[in-house]
Coordinates of C-alpha atoms in Angstrom, one line a residue:
X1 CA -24.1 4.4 7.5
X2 CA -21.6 6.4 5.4
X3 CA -18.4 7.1 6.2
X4 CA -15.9 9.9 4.9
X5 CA -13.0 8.2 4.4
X6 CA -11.0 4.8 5.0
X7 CA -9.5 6.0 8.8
X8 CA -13.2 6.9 9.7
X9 CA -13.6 3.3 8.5
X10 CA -11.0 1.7 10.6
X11 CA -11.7 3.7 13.7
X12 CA -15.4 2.4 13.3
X13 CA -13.7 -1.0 13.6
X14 CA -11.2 0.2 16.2
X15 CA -14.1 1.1 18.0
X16 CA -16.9 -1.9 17.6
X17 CA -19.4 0.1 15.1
X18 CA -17.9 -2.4 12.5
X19 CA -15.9 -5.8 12.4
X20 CA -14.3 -5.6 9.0
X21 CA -12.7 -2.9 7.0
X22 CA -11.2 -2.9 3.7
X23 CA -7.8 -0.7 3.5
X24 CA -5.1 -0.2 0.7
X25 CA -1.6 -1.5 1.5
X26 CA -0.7 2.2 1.7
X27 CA -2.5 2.2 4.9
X28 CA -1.6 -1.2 6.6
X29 CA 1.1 0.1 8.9
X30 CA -1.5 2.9 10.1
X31 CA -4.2 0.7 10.7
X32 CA -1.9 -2.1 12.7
X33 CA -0.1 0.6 14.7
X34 CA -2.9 3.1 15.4
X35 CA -6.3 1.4 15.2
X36 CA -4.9 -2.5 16.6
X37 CA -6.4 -4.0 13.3
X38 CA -5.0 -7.7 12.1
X39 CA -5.6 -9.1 8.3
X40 CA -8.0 -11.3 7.9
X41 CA -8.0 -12.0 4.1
X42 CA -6.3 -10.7 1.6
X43 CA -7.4 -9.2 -2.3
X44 CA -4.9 -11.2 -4.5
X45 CA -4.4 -10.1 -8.3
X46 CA -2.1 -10.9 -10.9
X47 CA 1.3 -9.8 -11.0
X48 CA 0.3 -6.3 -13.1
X49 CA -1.7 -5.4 -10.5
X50 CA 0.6 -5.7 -7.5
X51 CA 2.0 -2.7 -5.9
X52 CA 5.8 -3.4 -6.9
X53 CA 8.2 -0.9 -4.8
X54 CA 11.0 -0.2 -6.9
X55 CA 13.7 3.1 -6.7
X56 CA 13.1 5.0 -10.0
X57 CA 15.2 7.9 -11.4
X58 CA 16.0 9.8 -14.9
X59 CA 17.7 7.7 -17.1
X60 CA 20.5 10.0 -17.2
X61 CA 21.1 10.8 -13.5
X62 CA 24.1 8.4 -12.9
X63 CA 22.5 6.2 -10.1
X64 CA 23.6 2.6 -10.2
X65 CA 22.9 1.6 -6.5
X66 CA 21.1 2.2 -3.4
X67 CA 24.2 3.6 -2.3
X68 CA 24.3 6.0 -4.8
X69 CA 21.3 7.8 -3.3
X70 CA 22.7 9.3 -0.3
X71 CA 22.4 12.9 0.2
X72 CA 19.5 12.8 -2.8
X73 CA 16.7 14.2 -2.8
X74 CA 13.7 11.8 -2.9
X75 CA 10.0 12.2 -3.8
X76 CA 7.4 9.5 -1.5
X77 CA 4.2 8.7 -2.3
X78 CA 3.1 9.4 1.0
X79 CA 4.5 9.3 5.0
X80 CA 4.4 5.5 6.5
X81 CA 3.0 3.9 2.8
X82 CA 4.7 0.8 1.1
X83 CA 7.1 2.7 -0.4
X84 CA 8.4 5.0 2.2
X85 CA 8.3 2.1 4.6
X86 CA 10.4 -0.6 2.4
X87 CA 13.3 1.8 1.7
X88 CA 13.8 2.6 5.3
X89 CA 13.1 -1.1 5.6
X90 CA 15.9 -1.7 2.4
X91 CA 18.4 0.9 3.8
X92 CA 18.3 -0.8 7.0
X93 CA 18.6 -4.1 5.9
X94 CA 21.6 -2.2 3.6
X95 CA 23.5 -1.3 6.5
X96 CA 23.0 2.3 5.3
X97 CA 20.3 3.6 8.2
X98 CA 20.4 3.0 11.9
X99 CA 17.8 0.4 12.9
X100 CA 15.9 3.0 15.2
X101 CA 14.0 5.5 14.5
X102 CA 13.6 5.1 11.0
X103 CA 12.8 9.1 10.2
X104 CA 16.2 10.5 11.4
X105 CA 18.0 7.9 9.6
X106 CA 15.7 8.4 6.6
X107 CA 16.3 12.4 7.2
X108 CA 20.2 11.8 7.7
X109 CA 20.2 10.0 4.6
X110 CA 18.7 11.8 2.4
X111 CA 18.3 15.2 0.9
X112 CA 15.3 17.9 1.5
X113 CA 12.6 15.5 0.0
X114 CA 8.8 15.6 -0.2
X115 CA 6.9 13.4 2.0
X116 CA 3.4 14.1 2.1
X117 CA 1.8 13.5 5.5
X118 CA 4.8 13.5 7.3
X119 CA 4.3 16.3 10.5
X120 CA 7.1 19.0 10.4
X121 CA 9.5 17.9 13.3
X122 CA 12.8 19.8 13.6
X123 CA 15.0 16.3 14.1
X124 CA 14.4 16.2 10.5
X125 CA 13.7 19.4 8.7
X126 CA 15.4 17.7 5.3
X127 CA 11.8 16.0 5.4
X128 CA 8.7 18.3 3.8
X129 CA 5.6 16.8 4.4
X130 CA 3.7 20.2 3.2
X131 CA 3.9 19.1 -0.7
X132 CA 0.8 17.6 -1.0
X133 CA 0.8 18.3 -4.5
X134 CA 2.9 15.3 -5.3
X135 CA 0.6 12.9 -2.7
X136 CA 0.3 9.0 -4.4
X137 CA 2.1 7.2 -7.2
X138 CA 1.2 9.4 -9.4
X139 CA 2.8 12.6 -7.3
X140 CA 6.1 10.9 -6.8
X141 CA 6.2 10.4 -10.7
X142 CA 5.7 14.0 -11.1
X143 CA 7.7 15.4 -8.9
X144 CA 10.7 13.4 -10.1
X145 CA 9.5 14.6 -13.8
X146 CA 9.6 18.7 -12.3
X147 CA 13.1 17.7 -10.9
X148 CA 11.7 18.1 -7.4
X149 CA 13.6 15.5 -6.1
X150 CA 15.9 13.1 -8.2
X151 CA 14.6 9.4 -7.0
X152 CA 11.0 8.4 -6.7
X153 CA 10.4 5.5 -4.5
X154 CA 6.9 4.2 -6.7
X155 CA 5.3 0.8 -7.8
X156 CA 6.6 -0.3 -11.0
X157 CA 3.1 -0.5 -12.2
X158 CA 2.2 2.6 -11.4
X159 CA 5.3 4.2 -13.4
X160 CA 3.5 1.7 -16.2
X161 CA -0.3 3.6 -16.1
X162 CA 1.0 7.3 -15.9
X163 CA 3.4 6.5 -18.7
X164 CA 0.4 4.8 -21.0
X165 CA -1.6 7.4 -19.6
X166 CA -1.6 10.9 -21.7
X167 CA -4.1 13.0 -19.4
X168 CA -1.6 12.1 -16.5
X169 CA 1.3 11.9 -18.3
X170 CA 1.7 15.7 -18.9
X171 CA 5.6 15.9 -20.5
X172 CA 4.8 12.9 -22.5
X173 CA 7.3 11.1 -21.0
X174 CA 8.6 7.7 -22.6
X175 CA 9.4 4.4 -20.7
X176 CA 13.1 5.3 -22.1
X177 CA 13.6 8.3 -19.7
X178 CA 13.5 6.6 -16.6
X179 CA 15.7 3.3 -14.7
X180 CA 15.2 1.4 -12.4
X181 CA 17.9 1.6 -9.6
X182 CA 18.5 -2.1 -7.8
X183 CA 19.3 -3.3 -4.8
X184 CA 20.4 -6.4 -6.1
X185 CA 23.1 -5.8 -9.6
X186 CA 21.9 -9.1 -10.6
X187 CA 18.2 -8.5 -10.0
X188 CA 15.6 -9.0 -12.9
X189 CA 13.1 -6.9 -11.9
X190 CA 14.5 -4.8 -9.2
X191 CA 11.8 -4.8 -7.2
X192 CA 12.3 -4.2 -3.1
X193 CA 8.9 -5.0 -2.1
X194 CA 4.9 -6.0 -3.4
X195 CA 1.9 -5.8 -1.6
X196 CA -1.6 -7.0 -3.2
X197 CA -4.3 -4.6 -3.7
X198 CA -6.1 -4.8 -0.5
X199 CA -6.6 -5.9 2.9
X200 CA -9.4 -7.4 4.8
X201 CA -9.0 -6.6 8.3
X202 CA -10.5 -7.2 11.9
X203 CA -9.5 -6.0 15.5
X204 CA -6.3 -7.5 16.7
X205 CA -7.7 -9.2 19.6
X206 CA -10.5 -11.4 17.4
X207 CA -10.9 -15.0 18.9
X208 CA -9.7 -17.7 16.3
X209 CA -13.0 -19.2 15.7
X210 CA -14.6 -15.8 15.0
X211 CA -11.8 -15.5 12.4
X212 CA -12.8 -19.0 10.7
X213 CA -16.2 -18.4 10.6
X214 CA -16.3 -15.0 8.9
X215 CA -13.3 -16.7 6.8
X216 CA -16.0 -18.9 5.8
X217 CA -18.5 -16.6 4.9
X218 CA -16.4 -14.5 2.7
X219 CA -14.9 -17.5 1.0
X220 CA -18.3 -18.5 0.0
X221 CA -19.5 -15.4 -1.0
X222 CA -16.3 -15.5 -3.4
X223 CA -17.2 -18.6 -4.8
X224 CA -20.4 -17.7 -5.3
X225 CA -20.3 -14.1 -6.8
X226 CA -16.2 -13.7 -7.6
X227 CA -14.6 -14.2 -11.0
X228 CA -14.7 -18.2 -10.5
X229 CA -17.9 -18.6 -10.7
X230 CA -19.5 -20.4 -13.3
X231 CA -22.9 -19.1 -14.2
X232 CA -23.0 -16.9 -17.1
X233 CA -25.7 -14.7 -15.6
X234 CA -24.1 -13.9 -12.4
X235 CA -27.0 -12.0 -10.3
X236 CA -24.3 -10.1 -8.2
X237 CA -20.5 -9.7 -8.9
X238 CA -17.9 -8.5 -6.1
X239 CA -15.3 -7.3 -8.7
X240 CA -16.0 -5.0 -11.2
X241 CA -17.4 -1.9 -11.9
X242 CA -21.4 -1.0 -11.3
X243 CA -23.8 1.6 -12.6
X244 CA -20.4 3.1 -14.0
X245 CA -18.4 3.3 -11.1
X246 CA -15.4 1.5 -10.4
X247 CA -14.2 -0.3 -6.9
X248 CA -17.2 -0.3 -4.7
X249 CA -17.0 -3.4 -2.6
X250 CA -13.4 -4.3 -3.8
X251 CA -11.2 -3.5 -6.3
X252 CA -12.0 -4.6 -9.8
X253 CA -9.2 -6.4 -10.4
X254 CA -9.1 -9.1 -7.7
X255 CA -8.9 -12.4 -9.0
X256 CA -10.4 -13.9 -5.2
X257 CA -10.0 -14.0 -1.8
X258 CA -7.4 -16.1 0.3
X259 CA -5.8 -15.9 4.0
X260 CA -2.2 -15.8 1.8
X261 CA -1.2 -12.5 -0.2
X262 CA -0.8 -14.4 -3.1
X263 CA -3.5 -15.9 -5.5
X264 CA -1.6 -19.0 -6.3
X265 CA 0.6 -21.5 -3.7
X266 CA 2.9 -21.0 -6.9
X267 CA 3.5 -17.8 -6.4
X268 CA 7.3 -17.1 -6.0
X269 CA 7.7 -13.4 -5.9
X270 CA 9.6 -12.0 -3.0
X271 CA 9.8 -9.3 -0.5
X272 CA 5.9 -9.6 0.8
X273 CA 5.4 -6.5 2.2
X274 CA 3.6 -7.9 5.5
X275 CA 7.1 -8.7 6.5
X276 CA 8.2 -5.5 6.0
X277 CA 6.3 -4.1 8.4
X278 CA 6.6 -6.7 10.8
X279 CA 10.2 -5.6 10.6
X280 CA 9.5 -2.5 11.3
X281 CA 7.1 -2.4 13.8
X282 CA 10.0 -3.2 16.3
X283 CA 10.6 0.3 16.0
X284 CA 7.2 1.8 17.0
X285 CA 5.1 1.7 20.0
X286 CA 1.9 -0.3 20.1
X287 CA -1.9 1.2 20.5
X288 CA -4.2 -0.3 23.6
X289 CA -5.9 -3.4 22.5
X290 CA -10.1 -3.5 22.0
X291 CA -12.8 -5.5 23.4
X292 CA -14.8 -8.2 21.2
X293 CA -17.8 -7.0 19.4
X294 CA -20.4 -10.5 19.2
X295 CA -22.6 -8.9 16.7
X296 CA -21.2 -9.0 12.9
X297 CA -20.9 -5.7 10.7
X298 CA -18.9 -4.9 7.8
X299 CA -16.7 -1.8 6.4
X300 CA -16.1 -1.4 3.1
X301 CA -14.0 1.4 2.4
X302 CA -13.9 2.7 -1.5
X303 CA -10.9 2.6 -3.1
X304 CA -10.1 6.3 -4.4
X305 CA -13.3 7.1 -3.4
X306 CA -14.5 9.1 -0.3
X307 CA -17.4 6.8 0.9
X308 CA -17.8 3.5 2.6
X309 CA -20.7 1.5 3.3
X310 CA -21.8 -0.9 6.4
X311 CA -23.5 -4.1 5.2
X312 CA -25.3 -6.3 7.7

């Protein structure tokens, strides 16, 4: 079975074709809210390879705080992503939005910017959602660069690859013409959220021991196959690239799997972005919950790539 993209994926879960789908943090909030889904395992990665939210301008623009931006306008990756999500989140948390809903506050607060996704509602009109020309990380970036809008809301690592990145990085921008705006004055890295590079996740409604078993069977097929394993002449690998193309199963660049978003108990970075969205899930409606399935079948939706495939 094939399917078009990752929503066709979670709604094949949503709907019992499938018990596990793979979805990019950009997605989580949609797949909680509107498909009932839970995480049952996270991809973890090393810190380059985290989606870091941070608030990123021209290095000239005169921005020093979160305060700063009122009135701006602002360039999102996409509607209801990490990004958009941990600045309403931020603001909130700021005292700068009201705590409910988040898009008039986020449309009171800001200038016309670009949302891509977002439906055109006229209780925010500041809002465009028809620019999907600057849709992802990379969009943001450019539409900050065009002077579109005058804050991008983008992971830090992200900025990073477009800059390092000449067939991307059009104006040949330099690390040097952007900053970082902080929450936090006395921040290191400025960062307002992270998320790792995937999800693994089942219907909401799951029993416990279903959840442990299939924990089990993934964990062994990491130890087995993932990064850790020992054999020099590994028969099958789950991260990496194959026959030339790049994220098929899961992304290349997960280190392995664990129920915790980060790959080591040491692992002190803060602002997960889970509990941003738990925060802000108080302010949206929940889906109806599912039925088990008994039978088990897997999703795994490409990364950047249109396809998914059903193992069983």
């Amino acid at each position: 079975m094939v399917a078009d993209n990752t929503t066709h994926c979670m709604d094949a879960v949503h709907r019992h074709f499938a018990d596990v789908v793979v979805v990019d943090p950009d997605l989580l909030n949609l797949a909680r809210n509107s498909y009932q889904l839970k995480t049952l395992f996270y991809e973890t990665v090393r810190d380059e390879n985290k989606y870091l939210t941070v608030a990123v301008s021209k290095r000239n623009s005169g921005f020093s705080s979160l305060e700063d931006l009122e009135g701006t306008k602002a360039c999102f990756p996409m509607y209801d992503g990490v990004a958009w999500n941990t600045v309403a989140y931020t603001l909130k948390k700021n005292n700068l939005l009201p705590t409910c809903p988040e898009i008039e506050g986020m449309a009171n607060f800001f200038g016309q910017s670009c949302v891509p996704g977002l439906v055109k509602n006229e209780s925010y009109e500041s809002l465009n959602g028809n620019c999907d020309e600057f849709k992802g990380d990379d969009g943001a970036i450019r539409c900050l660069l065009q002077d579109v809008g005058s804050v991008a809301f983008v992971s830090k690592n992200s900025l990073k690859n477009f800059i390092s990145d000449s067939t991307r990085n059009k104006k040949n921008a330099t690390i040097k013409d952007f900053k970082i705006i902080c929450e936090d004055p006395d921040s290191e890295d400025c960062i307002l959220s992270w998320a790792p590079v995937g999800h693994a996740m089942i219907r909401k409604n799951t029993s416990d021991l279903w959840m442990k078993d299939t924990l089990d069977v993934f964990f062994a097929i990491d130890s087995l196959f993932g990064k850790n394993y020992k054999s020099l002449t590994a028969p099958f690998t789950l991260f990496g690239t194959f026959n030339g193309k790049s994220n098929l199963l899961f992304h290349d660049v997960t280190l392995k799997f664990r129920s915790q978003p980060m790959s080591r108990n040491l692992d002190k970075m803060k602002f997960e972005y889970d509990q941003v969205i738990l925060e802000e899930s108080k302010c949206r409606s929940s889906s109806t919950t599912l039925p088990i399935l008994n039978s088990l079948y897997l999703v795994m939706a490409l990364y950047g790539i249109q396809n998914a495939f059903i193992l069983w």
